[in-house]
Coordinates of C-alpha atoms and ligand atoms in Angstrom, one line a residue:
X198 CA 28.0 1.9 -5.4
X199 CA 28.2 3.5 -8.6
X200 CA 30.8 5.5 -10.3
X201 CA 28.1 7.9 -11.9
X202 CA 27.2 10.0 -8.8
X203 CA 24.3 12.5 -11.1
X204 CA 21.3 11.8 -13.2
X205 CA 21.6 12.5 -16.5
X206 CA 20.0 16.2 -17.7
X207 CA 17.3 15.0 -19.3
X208 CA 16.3 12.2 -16.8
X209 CA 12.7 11.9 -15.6
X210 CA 11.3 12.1 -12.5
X211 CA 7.8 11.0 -13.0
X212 CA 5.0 9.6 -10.6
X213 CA 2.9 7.1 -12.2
X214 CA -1.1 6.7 -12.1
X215 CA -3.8 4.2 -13.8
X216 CA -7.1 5.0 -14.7
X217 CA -9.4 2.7 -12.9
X218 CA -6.9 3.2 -9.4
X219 CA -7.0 6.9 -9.5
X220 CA -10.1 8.5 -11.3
X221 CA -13.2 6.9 -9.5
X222 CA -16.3 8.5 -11.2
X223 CA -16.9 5.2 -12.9
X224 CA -20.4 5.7 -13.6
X225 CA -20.2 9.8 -14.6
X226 CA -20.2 11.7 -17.6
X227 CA -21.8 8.5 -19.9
X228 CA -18.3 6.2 -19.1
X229 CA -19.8 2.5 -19.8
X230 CA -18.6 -0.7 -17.2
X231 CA -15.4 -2.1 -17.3
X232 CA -14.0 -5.9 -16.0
X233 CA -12.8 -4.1 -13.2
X234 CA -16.4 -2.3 -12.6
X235 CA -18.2 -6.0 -12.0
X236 CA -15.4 -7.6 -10.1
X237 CA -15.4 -5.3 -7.7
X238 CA -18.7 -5.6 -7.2
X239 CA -18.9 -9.1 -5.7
X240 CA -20.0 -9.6 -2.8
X241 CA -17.1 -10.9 -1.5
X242 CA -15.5 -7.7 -2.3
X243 CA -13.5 -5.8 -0.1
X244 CA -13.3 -2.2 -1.9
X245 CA -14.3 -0.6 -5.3
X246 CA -13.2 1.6 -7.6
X247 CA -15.3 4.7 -6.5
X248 CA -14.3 7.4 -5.6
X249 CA -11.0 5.7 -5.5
X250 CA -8.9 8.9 -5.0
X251 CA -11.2 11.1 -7.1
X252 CA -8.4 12.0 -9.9
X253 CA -11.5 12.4 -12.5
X254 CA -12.2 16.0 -10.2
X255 CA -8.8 16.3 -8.5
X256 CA -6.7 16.5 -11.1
X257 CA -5.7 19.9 -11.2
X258 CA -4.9 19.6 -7.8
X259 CA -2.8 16.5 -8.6
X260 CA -1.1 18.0 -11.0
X261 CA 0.2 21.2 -9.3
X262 CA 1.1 19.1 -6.3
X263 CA 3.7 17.2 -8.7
X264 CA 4.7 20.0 -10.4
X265 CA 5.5 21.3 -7.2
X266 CA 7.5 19.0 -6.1
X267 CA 9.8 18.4 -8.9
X268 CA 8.1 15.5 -10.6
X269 CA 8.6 16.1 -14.3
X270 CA 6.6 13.0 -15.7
X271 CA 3.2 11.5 -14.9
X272 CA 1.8 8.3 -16.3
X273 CA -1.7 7.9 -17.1
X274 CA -3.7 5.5 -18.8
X275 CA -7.0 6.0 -20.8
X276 CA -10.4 4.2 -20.1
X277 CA -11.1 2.5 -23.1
X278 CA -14.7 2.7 -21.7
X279 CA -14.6 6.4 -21.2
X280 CA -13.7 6.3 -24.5
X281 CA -16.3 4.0 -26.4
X282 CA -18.6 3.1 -23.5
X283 CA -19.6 -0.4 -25.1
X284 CA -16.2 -0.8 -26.1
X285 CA -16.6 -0.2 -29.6
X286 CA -18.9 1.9 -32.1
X287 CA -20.5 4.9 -30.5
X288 CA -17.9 7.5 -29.0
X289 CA -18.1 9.5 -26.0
X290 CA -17.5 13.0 -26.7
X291 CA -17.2 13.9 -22.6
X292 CA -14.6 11.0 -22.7
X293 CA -12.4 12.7 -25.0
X294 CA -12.6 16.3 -23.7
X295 CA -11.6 14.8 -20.2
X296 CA -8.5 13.0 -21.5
X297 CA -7.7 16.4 -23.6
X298 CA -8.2 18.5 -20.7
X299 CA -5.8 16.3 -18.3
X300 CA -3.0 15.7 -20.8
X301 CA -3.1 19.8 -21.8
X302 CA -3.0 20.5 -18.2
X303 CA -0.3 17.9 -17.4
X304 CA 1.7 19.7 -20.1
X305 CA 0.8 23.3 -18.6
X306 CA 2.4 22.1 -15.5
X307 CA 5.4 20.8 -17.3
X308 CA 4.5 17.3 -16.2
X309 CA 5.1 15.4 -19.0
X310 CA 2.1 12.6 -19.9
X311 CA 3.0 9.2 -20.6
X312 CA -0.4 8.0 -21.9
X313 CA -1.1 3.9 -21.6
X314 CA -3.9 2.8 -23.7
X315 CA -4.7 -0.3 -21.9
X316 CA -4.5 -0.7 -18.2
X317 CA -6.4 -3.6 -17.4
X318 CA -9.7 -2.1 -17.6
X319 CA -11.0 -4.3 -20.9
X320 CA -14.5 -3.3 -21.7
X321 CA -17.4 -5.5 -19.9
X322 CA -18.7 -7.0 -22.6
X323 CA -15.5 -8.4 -24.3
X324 CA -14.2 -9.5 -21.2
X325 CA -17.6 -11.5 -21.4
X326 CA -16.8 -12.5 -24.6
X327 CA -13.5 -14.7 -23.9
X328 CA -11.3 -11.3 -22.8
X329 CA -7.7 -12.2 -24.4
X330 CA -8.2 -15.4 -25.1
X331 CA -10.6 -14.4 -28.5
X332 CA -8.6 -13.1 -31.0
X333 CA -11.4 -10.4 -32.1
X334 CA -10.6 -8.6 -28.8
X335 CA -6.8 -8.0 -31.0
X336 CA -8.9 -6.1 -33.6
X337 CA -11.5 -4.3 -31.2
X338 CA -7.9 -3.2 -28.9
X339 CA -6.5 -2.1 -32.6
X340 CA -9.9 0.1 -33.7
X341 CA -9.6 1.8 -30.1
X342 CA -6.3 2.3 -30.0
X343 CA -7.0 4.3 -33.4
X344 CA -9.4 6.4 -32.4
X345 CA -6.9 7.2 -29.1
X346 CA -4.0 8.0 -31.6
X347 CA -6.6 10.2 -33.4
X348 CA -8.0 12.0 -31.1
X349 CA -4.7 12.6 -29.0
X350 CA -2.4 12.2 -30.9
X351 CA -1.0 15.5 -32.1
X352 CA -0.8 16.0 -28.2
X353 CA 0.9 12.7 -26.5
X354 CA 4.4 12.9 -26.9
X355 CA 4.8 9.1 -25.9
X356 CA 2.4 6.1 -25.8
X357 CA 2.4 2.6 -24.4
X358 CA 0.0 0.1 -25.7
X359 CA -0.4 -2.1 -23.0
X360 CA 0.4 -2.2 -18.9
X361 CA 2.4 -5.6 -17.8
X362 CA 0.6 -8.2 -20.0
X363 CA 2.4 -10.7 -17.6
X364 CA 0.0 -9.8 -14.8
X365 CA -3.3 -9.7 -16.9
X366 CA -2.4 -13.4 -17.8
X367 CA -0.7 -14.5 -14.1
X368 CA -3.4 -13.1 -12.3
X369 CA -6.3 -13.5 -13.8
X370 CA -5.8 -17.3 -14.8
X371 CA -3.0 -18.3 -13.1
X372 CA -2.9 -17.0 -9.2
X373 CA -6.9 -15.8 -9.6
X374 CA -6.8 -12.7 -8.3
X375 CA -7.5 -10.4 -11.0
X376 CA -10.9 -11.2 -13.4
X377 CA -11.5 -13.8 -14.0
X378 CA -10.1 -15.3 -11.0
X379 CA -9.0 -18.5 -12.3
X380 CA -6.6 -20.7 -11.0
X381 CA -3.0 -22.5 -12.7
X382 CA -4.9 -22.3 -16.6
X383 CA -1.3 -21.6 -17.8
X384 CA -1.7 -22.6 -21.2
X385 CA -4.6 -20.6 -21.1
X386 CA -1.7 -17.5 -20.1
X387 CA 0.3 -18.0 -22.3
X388 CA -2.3 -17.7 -24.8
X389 CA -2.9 -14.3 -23.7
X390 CA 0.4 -13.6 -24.0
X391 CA 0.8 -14.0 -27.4
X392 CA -3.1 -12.4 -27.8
X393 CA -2.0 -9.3 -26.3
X394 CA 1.3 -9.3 -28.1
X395 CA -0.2 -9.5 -31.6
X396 CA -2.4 -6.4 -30.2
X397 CA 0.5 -4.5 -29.1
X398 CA 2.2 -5.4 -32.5
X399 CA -0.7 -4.6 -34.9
X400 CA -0.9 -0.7 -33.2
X401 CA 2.4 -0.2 -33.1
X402 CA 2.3 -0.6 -36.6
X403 CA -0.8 1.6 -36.8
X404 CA 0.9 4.6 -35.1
X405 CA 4.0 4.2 -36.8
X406 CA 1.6 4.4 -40.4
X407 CA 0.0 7.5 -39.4
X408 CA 2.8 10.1 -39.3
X409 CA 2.4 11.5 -35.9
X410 CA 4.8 13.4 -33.5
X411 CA 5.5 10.9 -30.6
X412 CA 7.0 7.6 -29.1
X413 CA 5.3 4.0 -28.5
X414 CA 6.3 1.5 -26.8
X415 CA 5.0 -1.1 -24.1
X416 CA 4.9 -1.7 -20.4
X417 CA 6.3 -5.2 -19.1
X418 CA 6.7 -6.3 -15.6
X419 CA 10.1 -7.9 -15.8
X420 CA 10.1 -9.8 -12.1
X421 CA 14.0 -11.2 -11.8
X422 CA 14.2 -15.0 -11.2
X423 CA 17.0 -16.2 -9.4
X424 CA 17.9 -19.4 -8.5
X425 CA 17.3 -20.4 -5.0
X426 CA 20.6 -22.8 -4.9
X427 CA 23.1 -23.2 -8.0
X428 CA 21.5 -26.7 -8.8
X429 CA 21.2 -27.2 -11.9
X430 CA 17.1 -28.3 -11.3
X431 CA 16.8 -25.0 -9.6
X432 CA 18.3 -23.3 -12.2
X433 CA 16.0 -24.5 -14.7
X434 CA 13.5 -23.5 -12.4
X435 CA 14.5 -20.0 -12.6
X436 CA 14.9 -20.2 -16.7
X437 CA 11.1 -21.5 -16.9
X438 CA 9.7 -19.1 -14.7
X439 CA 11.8 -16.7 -16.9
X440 CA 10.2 -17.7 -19.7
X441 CA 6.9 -17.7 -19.2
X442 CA 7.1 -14.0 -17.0
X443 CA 9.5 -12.3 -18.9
X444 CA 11.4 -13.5 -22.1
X445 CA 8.5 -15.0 -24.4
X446 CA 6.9 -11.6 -24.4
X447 CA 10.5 -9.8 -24.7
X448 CA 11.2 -11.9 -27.5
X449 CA 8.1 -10.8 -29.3
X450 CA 8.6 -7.3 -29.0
X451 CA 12.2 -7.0 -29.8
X452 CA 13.6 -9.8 -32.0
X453 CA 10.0 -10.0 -33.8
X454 CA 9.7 -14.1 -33.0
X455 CA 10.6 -16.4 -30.5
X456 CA 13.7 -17.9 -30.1
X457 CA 14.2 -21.4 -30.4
X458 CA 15.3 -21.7 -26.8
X459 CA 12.9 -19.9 -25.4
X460 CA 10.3 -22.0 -27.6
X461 CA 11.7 -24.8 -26.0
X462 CA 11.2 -23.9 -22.6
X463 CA 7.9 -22.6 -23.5
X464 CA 6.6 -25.6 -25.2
X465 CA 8.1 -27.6 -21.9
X466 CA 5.5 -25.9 -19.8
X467 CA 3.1 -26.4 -22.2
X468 CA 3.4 -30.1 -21.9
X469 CA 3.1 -30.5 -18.0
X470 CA -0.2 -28.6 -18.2
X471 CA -1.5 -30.4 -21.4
X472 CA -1.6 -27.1 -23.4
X473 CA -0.7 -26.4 -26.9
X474 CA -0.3 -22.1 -28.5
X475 CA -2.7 -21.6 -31.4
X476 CA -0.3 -19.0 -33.5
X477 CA -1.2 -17.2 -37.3
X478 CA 2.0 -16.8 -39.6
X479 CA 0.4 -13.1 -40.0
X480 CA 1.2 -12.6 -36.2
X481 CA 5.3 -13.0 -37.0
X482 CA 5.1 -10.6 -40.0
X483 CA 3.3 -8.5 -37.2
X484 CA 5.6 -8.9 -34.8
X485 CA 8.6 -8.6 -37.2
X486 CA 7.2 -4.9 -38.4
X487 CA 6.9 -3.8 -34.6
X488 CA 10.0 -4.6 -33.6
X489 CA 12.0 -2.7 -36.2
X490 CA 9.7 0.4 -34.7
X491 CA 9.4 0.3 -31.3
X492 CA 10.3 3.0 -29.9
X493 CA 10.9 2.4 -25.9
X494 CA 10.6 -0.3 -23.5
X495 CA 8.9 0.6 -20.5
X496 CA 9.7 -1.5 -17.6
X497 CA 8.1 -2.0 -14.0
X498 CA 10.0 -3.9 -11.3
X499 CA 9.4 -4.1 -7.5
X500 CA 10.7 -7.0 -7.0
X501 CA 12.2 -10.8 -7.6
X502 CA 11.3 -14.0 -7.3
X503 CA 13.9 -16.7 -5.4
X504 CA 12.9 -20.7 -7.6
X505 CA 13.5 -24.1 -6.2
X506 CA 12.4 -26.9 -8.9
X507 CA 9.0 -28.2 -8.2
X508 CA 7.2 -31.5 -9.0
X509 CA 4.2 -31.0 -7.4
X510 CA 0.5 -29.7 -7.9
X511 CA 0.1 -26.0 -8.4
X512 CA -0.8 -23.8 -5.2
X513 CA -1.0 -20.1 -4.6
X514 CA -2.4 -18.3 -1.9
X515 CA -2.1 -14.6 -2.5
X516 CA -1.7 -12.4 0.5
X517 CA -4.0 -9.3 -0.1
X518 CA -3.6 -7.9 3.6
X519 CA -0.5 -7.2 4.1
X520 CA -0.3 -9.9 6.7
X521 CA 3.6 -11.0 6.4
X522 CA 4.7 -14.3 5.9
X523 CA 1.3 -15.9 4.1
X524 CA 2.5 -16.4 0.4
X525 CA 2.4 -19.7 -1.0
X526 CA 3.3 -19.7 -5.3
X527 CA 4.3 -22.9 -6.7
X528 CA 3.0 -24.1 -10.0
X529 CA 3.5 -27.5 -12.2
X530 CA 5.8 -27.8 -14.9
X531 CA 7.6 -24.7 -13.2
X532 CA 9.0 -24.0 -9.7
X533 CA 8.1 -22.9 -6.7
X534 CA 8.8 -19.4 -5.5
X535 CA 10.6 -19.9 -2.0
X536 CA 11.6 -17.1 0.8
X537 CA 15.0 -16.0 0.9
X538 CA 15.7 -15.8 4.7
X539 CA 18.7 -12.9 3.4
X540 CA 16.2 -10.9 1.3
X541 CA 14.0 -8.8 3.0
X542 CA 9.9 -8.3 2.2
X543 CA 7.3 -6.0 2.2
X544 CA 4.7 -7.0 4.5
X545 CA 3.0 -8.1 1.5
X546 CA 5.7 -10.6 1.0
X547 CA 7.1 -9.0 -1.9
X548 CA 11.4 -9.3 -1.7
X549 CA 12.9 -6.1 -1.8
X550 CA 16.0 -6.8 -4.0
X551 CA 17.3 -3.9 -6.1
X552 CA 19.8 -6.4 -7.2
X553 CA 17.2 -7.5 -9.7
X554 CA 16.3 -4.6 -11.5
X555 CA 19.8 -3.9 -12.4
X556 CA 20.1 -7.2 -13.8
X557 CA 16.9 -7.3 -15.6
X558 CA 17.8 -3.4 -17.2
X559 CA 21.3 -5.5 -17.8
X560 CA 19.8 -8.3 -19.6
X561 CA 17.6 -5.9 -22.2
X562 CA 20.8 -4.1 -22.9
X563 CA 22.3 -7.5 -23.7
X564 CA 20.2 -9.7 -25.0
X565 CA 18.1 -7.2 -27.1
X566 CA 20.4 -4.6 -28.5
X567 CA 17.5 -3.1 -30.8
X568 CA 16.1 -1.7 -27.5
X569 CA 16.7 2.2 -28.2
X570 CA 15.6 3.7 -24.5
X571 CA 14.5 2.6 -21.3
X572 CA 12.0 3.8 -18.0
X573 CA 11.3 2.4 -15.4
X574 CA 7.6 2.7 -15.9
X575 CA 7.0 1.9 -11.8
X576 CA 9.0 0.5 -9.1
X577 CA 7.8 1.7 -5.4
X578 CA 7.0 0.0 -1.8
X579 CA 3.6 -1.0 -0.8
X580 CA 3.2 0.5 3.2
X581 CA 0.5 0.9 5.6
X582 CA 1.4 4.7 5.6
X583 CA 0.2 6.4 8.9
X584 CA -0.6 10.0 9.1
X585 CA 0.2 11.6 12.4
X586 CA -0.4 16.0 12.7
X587 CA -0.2 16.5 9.3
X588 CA 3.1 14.4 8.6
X589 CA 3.8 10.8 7.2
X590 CA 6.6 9.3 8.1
X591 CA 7.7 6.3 5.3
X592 CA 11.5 6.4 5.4
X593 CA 11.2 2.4 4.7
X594 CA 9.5 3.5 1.1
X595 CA 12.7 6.1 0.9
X596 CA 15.1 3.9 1.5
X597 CA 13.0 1.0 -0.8
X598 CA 13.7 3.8 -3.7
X599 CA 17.0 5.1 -3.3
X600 CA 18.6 1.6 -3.2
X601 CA 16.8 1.1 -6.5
X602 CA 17.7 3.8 -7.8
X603 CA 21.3 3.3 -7.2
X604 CA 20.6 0.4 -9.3
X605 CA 19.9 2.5 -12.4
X606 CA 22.3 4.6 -11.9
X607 CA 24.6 1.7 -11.9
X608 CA 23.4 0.2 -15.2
X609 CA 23.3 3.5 -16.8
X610 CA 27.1 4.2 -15.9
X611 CA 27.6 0.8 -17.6
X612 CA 25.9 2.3 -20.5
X613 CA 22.2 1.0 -20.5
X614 CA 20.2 4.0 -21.8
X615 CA 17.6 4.5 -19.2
X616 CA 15.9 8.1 -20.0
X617 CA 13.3 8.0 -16.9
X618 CA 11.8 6.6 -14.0
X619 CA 8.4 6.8 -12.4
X620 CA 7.4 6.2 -9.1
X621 CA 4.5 4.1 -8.7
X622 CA 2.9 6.1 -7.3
X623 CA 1.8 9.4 -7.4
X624 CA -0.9 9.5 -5.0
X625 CA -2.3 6.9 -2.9
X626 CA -4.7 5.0 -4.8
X627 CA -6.6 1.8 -5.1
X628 CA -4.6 -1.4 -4.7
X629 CA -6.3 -3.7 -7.7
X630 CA -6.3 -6.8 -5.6
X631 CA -5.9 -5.8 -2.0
X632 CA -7.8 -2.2 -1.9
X633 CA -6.8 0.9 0.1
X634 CA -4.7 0.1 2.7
X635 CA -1.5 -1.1 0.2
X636 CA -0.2 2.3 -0.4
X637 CA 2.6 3.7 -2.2
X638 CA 2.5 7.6 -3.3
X639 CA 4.3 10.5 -2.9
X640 CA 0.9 11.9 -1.5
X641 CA -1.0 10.7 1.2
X642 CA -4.9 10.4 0.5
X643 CA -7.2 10.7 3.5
X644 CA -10.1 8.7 1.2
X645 CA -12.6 10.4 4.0
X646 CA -12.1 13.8 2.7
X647 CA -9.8 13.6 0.3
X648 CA -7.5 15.9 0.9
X649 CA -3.5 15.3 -0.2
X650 CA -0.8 15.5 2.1
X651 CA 2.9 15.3 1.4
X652 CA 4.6 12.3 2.5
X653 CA 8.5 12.7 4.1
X654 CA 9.5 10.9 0.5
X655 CA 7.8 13.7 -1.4
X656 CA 10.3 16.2 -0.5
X657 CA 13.0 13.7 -0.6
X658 CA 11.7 12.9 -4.3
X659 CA 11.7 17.1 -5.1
X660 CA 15.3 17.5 -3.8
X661 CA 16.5 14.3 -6.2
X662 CA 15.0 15.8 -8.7
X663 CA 16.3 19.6 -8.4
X664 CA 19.5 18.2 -7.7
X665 CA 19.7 14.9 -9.9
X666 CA 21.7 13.7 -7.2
X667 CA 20.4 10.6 -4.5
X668 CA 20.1 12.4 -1.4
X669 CA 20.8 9.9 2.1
X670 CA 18.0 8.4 3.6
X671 CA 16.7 10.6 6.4
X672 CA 18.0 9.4 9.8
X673 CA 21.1 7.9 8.5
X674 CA 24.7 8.9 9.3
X675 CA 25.2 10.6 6.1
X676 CA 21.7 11.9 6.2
X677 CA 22.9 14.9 9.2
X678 CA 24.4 17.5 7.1
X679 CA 21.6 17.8 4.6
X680 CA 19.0 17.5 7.5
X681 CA 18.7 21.4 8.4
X682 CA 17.6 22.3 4.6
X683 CA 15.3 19.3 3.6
X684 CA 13.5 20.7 6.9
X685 CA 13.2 24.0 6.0
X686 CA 11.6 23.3 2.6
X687 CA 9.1 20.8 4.7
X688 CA 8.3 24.0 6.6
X689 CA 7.4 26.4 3.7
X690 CA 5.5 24.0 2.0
X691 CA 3.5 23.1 5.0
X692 CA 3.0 26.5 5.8
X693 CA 2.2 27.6 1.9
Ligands
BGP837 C1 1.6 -3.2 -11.1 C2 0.4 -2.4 -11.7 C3 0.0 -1.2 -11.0 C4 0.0 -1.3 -9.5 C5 1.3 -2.0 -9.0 C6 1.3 -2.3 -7.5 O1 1.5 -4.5 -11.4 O2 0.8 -2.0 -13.0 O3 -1.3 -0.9 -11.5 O4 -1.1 -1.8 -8.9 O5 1.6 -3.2 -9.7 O6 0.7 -3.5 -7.3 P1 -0.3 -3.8 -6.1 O7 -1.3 -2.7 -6.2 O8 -0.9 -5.1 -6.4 O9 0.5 -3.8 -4.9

């Protein structure tokens, strides 16, 4: 437990959002098709992105309901195709006016935007065009982000260029369950790595040139890897996996280059799956600028992955239902990522260990000192929320929270400077690869009317955050003395 017991002053409470989960409208108001747009149109698809829960029309309401309950911070992210509906050249007026009329009323509500340019909604027809893997994409990401910093950028206070590039790489050409659905191309991921970091680099830079008021930085996934046993093969196993989730991109954006040891373990997986990194000298002096300006690291973590060393061929099966128990990750060159009969899971197999986030906030702190402030950009519990009269019930997702946010509290008492933290999410919204039922806001969405409703960790959230103090989980021991008021505030709301 820590010894800090209160959140610092200035800490955020924020709820976070993306554009293509929240907004629907994805044909209105001249937006043009996104990768997301087509994939879910397969056949074999499950959901889609319309009217997802309807945050293009909604927002006011959206907006008031955080404000309302304490949350001080929302992220958003722009559509690039809102933006330029072909992804470059011709820009959408209506586009802009939207993103200025959210962000001024986010900031009339005191709910602070924190605006991502891309969230994996790449235009159609350069995802088409190779997506990350062709290096014009770096210049067309570049010419948006300027037009975003432009038109914005007297408003947005901070920026992040991209969302987890680990998971536009891992999923889409490793596990297959993002666009392009391909499977264990992990040379070809890594090469999107490096893509998307030269992008982030290269606006970085950009904003920084310009002059204007506000922050930038990036959003990484940092997923912990722990060794199943204290082998020394399943250590490795941990240090590769590592390297290819977390530290080669890490590297990139704070010490400008990557390190000879993390090239090393790099270049190992590399081998086992025949690949080889195409790299310009201009993408160093890029990344060399960037890291000397980066202003934050935004970081999401839900979770950590338990590595046994693996020799065999590469198999995934993604569970998308929420049927526990049905994982299977294990790729060559790597590991295998194992169940740890001590760690609990979500019922979409995720391991719930808070453990991992402290290290991982730990490890910034230590192993890039340059870092000059921290958020957790998302961290919250997937859960097949049930409304029943008018109330939700998710004490697991409460108690999913507060033990991770005792591990903030923890690092920042050992003097990591974490400013923030945003629950993902907000709202309910749209689950990229396993649609509606995967839910994890603040608010419940009926998607058949779309009316909100205030979940039981909503008012737990409002409390933490008029109090800055982590109140007990309601139904514990320690939760009885604080039960009469939480209640009373549930009633007036209710009622209001
Ligand atoms: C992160 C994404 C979010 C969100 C979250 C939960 O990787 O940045 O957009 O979706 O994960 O993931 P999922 O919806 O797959 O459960």
């Amino acid at each position: 437990m820590s010894e800090l017991a209160r959140f610092p002053e200035n800490f955020v409470f924020g709820g976070a959002t993306a554009a293509y989960q929240v907004e629907g409208a994805t044909k209105e108001d001249g937006r043009g098709p996104c990768v997301w747009d087509e994939h879910m149109a397969r056949p074999e698809s499950r959901f889609d992105g319309d009217p997802a829960s309807d945050f293009y029309h909604r927002y006011p309401e959206d907006i008031k309901l955080a404000h309302d309950f304490g949350v001080n911070g929302i992220r958003i992210s722009l559509s690039w195709t809102r933006i330029l509906p072909e992804g470059k050249g011709k820009i959408n007026q209506k586009g802009i006016d939207y993103y200025r009329k959210l962000i001024a009323e986010c900031q009339a509500q005191n709910v602070e935007p924190l605006v991502t340019l891309h969230h994996f909604d790449t235009p159609l027809p350069f995802f088409h065009d190779g997506h990350w893997l062709n290096r014009n994409l770096i210049e067309e990401f570049v010419e948006y982000a300027r037009i975003c910093f432009e038109a914005f950028g007297q408003q947005v206070k901070q920026w992040a260029t991209f969302n987890e590039p680990w998971s536009i790489a891992q999923n889409g050409y490793i596990a297959g369950n993002f666009p392009p659905c391909e499977h264990f191309e992990i040379a070809k991921a890594i090469q999107i790595e490096h893509n998307l970091m030269v992008a982030h680099a290269r606006a970085v830079n950009l904003y920084k040139s310009m002059g204007l008021p506000g922050k930038i930085g990036i959003v990484h996934t940092l997923e912990g890897k722990v060794p199943f046993t204290d082998s020394p093969a399943d250590r490795h196993a941990a240090q590769l996996d590592d390297a290819i989730s977390n530290r080669f991109m890490l590297d990139a954006c704070f010490l400008g280059r990557y390190s000879d040891e993390t090239m090393d373990l790099i270049d190992e997986i590399l081998e086992k799956n025949w690949g080889v990194l195409a790299t310009d000298p201009q993408d160093f002096r890029d990344f060399r600028e960037a890291a000397a300006q980066i202003d934050f690291l935004g970081m999401n973590y839900y979770s950590s992955h338990f590595l046994q060393a693996y020799d065999g061929e590469s198999k995934v099966f993604n569970n998308s239902t929420g049927e526990k128990g049905t994982s299977v990750f294990a790729l060559r060159g790597i590991g295998a990522r194992v169940t740890n009969p001590e760690v609990p899971t979500t019922d979409w197999d995720w391991p719930i260990y808070p453990e991992g986030m402290y290290r991982q906030l730990k490890r910034i702190a230590h192993d890039y000192p340059n870092y000059k402030e921290l958020y957790i950009t998302e961290n919250g519990m997937g859960y097949k929320d049930e409304l029943k009269n008018g109330e939700i019930d998710d004490t697991p997702r409460i108690a999913y929270v507060r033990e991770h946010l005792e591990a903030v509290l923890r690092a920042i008492d050992e003097g990591v400077n974490v400013r923030g933290y945003y629950i993902w999410s907000l709202q309910d919204m749209l689950s990229w690869s396993n649609g509606y039922n995967k839910r994890y806001g603040l608010f419940y969405v009926d998607y058949e009317t779309q009316k909100r409703w205030p979940k039981k960790s909503a008012y737990w959230y409002k409390r933490l955050s008029e109090t800055h103090v982590l109140q007990p989980v309601p139904g514990t021991e320690a939760d009885a003395g604080e039960k009469e008021e939480a209640s009373a505030c549930e009633a007036a709301y209710q009622s209001a």
